[in-house]
Tab-separated table of C-alpha atoms in Angstrom:
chain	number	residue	atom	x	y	z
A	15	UNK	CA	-194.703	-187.678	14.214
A	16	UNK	CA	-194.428	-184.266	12.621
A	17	UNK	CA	-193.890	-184.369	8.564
A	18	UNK	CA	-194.498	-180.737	6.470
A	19	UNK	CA	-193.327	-180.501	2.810
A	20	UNK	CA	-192.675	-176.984	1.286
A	21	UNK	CA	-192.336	-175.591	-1.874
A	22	UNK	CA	-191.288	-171.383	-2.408
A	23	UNK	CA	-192.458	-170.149	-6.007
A	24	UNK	CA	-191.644	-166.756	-7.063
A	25	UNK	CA	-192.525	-164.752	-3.561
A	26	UNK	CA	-195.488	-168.051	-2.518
A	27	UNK	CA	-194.690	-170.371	-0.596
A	28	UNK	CA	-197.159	-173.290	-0.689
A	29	UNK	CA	-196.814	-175.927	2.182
A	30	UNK	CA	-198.620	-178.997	4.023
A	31	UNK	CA	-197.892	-180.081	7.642
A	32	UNK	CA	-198.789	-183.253	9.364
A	33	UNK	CA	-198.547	-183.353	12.818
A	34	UNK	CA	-199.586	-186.713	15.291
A	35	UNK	CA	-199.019	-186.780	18.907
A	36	UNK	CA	-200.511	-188.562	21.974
A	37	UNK	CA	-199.815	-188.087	25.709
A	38	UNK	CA	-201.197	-189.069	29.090
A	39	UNK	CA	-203.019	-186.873	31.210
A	40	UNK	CA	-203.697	-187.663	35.009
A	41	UNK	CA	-206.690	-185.942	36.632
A	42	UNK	CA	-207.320	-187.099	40.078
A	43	UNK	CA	-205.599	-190.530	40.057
A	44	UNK	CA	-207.563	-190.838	36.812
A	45	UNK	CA	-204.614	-191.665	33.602
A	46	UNK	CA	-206.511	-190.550	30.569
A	47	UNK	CA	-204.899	-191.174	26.793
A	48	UNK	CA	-205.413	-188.139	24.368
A	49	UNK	CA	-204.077	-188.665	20.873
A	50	UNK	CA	-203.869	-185.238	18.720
A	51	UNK	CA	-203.945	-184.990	14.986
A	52	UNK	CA	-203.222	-182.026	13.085
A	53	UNK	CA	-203.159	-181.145	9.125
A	54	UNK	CA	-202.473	-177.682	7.584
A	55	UNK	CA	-202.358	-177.409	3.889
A	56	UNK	CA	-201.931	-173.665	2.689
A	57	UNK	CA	-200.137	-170.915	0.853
A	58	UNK	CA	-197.840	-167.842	2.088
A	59	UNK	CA	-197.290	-164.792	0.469
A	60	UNK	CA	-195.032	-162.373	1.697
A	61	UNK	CA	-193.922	-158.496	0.027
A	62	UNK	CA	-191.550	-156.244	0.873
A	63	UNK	CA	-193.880	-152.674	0.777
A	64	UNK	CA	-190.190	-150.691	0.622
A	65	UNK	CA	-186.980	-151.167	2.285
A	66	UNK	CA	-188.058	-151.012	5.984
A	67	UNK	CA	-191.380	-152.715	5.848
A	68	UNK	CA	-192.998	-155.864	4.413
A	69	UNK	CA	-196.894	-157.341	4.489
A	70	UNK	CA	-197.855	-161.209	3.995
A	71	UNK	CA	-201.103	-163.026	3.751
A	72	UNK	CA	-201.490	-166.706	4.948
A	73	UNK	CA	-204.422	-168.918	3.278
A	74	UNK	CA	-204.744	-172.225	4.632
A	75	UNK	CA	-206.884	-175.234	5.803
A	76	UNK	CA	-206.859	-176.089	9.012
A	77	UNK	CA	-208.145	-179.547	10.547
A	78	UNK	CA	-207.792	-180.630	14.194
A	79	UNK	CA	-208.900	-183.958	15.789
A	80	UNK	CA	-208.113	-184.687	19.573
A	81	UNK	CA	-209.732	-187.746	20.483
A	82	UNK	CA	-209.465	-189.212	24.190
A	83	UNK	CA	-209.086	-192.844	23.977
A	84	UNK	CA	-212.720	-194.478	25.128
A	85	UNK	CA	-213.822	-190.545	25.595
A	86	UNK	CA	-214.715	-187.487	23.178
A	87	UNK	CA	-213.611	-186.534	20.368
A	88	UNK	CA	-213.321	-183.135	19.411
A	89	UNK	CA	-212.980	-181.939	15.997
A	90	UNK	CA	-212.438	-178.591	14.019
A	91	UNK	CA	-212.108	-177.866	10.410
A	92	UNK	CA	-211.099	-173.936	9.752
A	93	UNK	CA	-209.863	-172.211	6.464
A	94	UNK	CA	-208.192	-169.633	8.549
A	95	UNK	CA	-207.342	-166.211	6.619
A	96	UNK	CA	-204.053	-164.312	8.061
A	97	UNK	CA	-203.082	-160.181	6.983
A	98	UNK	CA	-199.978	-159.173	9.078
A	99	UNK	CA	-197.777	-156.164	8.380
A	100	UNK	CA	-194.629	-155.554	9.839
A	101	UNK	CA	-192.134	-152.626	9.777
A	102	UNK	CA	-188.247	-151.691	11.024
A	103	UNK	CA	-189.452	-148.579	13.211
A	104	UNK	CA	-185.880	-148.152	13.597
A	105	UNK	CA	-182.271	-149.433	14.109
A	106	UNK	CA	-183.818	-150.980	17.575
A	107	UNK	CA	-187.625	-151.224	17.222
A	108	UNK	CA	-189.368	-153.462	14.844
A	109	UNK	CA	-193.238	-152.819	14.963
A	110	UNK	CA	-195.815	-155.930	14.009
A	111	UNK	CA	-199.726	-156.513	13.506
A	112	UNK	CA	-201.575	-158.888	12.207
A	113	UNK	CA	-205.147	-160.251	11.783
A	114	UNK	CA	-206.634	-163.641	11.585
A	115	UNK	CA	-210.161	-165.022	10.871
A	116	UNK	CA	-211.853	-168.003	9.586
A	117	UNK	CA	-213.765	-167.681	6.533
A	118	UNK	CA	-215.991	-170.445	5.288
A	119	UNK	CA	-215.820	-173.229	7.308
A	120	UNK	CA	-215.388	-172.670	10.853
A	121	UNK	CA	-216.965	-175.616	12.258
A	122	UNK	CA	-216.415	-177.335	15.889
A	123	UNK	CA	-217.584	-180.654	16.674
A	124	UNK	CA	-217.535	-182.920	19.994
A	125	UNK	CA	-219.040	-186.346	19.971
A	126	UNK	CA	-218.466	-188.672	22.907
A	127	UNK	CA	-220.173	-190.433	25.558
A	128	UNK	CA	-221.531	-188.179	27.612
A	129	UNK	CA	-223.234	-185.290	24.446
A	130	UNK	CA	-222.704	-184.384	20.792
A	131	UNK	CA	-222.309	-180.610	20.213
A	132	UNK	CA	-221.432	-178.463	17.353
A	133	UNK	CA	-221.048	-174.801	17.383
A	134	UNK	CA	-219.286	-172.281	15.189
A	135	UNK	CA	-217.935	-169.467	16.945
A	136	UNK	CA	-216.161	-166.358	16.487
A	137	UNK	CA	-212.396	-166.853	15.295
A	138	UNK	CA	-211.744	-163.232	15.064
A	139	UNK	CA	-207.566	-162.501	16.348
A	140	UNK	CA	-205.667	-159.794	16.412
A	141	UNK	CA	-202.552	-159.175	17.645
A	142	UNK	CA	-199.728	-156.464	17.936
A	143	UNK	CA	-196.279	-157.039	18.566
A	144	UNK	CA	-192.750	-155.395	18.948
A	145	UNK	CA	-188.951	-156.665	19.056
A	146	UNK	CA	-186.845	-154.120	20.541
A	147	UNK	CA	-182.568	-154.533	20.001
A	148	UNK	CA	-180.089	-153.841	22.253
A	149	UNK	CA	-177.053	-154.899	20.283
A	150	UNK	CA	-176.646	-159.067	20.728
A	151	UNK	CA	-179.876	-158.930	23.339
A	152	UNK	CA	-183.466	-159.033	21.442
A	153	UNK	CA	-186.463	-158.729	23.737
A	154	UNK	CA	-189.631	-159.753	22.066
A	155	UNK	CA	-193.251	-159.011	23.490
A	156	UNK	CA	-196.190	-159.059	21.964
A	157	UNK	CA	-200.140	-158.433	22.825
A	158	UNK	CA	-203.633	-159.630	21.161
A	159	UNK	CA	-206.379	-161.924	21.464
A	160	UNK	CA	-205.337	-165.120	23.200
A	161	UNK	CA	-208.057	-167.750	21.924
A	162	UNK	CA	-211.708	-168.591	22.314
A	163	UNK	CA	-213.308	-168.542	25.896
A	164	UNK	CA	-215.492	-171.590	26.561
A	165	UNK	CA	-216.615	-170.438	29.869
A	166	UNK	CA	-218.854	-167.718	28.138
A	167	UNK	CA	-222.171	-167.700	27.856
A	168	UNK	CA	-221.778	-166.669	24.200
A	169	UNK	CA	-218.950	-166.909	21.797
A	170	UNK	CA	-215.821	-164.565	22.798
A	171	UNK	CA	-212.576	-163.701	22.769
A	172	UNK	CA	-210.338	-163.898	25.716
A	173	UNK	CA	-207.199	-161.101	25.428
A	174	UNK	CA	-207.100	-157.077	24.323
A	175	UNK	CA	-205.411	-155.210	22.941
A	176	UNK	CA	-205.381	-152.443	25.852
A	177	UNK	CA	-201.532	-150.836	27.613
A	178	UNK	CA	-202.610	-152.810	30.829
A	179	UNK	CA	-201.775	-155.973	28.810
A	180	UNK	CA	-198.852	-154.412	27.019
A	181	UNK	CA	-196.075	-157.328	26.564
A	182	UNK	CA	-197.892	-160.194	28.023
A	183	UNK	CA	-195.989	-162.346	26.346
A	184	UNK	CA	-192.786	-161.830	26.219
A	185	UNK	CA	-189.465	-163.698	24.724
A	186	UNK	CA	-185.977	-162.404	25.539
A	187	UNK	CA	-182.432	-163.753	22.988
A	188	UNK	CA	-179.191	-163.116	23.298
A	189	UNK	CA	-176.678	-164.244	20.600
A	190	UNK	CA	-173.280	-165.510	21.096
């Protein structure tokens, strides 16, 4: 079940999504049931800086529950700030960064069976990106942080921002 409402004012756009789904996840032999809840209630602002190029800002709060039926349940409240920037290079490059963090709350919590943990870590992403034309063909890459890395000792990010990981992910279009 996915239900968002949203409302554009002047150059803000102020929205709320709701999004429920469950699955089943077989580990082993072992059929697990994970239900996921998600709610984002925010506001958008985007402004053209001239002709070629335009900035936005995203504001919202964030809350994620995934609970695994007679298991954990993991949940994380955010108020996630976004600043991206984006530019027409040229007639065949468009050039693209943004950066995210979570300012406030930030918080993480598991409670289950087996332990109860809650830890705040660092929500810090940026990310770089590119579309280059070629008439009806559109190939779009970009590069960044990918996500937090629970295998760390200590709170990180996993990703860079370094040429050896230019255009790891990467979407090609073509339109009829």
């Amino acid at each position: 079940l996915n239900l968002g409402v949203s409302y554009d004012h002047k150059n803000m756009t102020f929205y709320a999504d709701y999004d429920k789904q469950g699955n089943e996840r077989t580990v082993s032999g072992t059929t697990t049931e994970v239900e996921n809840t998600q709610i984002n209630v925010g506001v958008a602002n985007k402004m053209a800086m001239n002709e070629t190029s335009m900035m936005f800002v995203d504001f919202r709060y964030r809350s994620v529950e995934e609970e695994t039926v007679g298991g954990d349940t993991e949940k994380t409240t955010a108020l996630p700030l976004t600043i991206g920037f984006e530019t027409q290079a040229n007639s065949w490059l468009a050039l693209r960064a943004s950066v995210s963090q979570n300012i406030i709350i930030n918080d993480e919590e598991t409670t289950g069976s087996t332990n109860s943990e809650k830890t705040s870590d660092n929500t810090t992403n940026i990310n770089a990106g590119a579309t280059l034309t070629f008439g009806k063909l559109t190939v779009d890459g970009v590069i960044g942080t990918t996500g937090q890395s629970r295998a760390a000792t200590t709170a990180s990010e996993s990703g860079v921002l370094a040429t050896d990981n230019l255009m790891t992910r990467v979407a090609v279009s073509y339109m009829f």
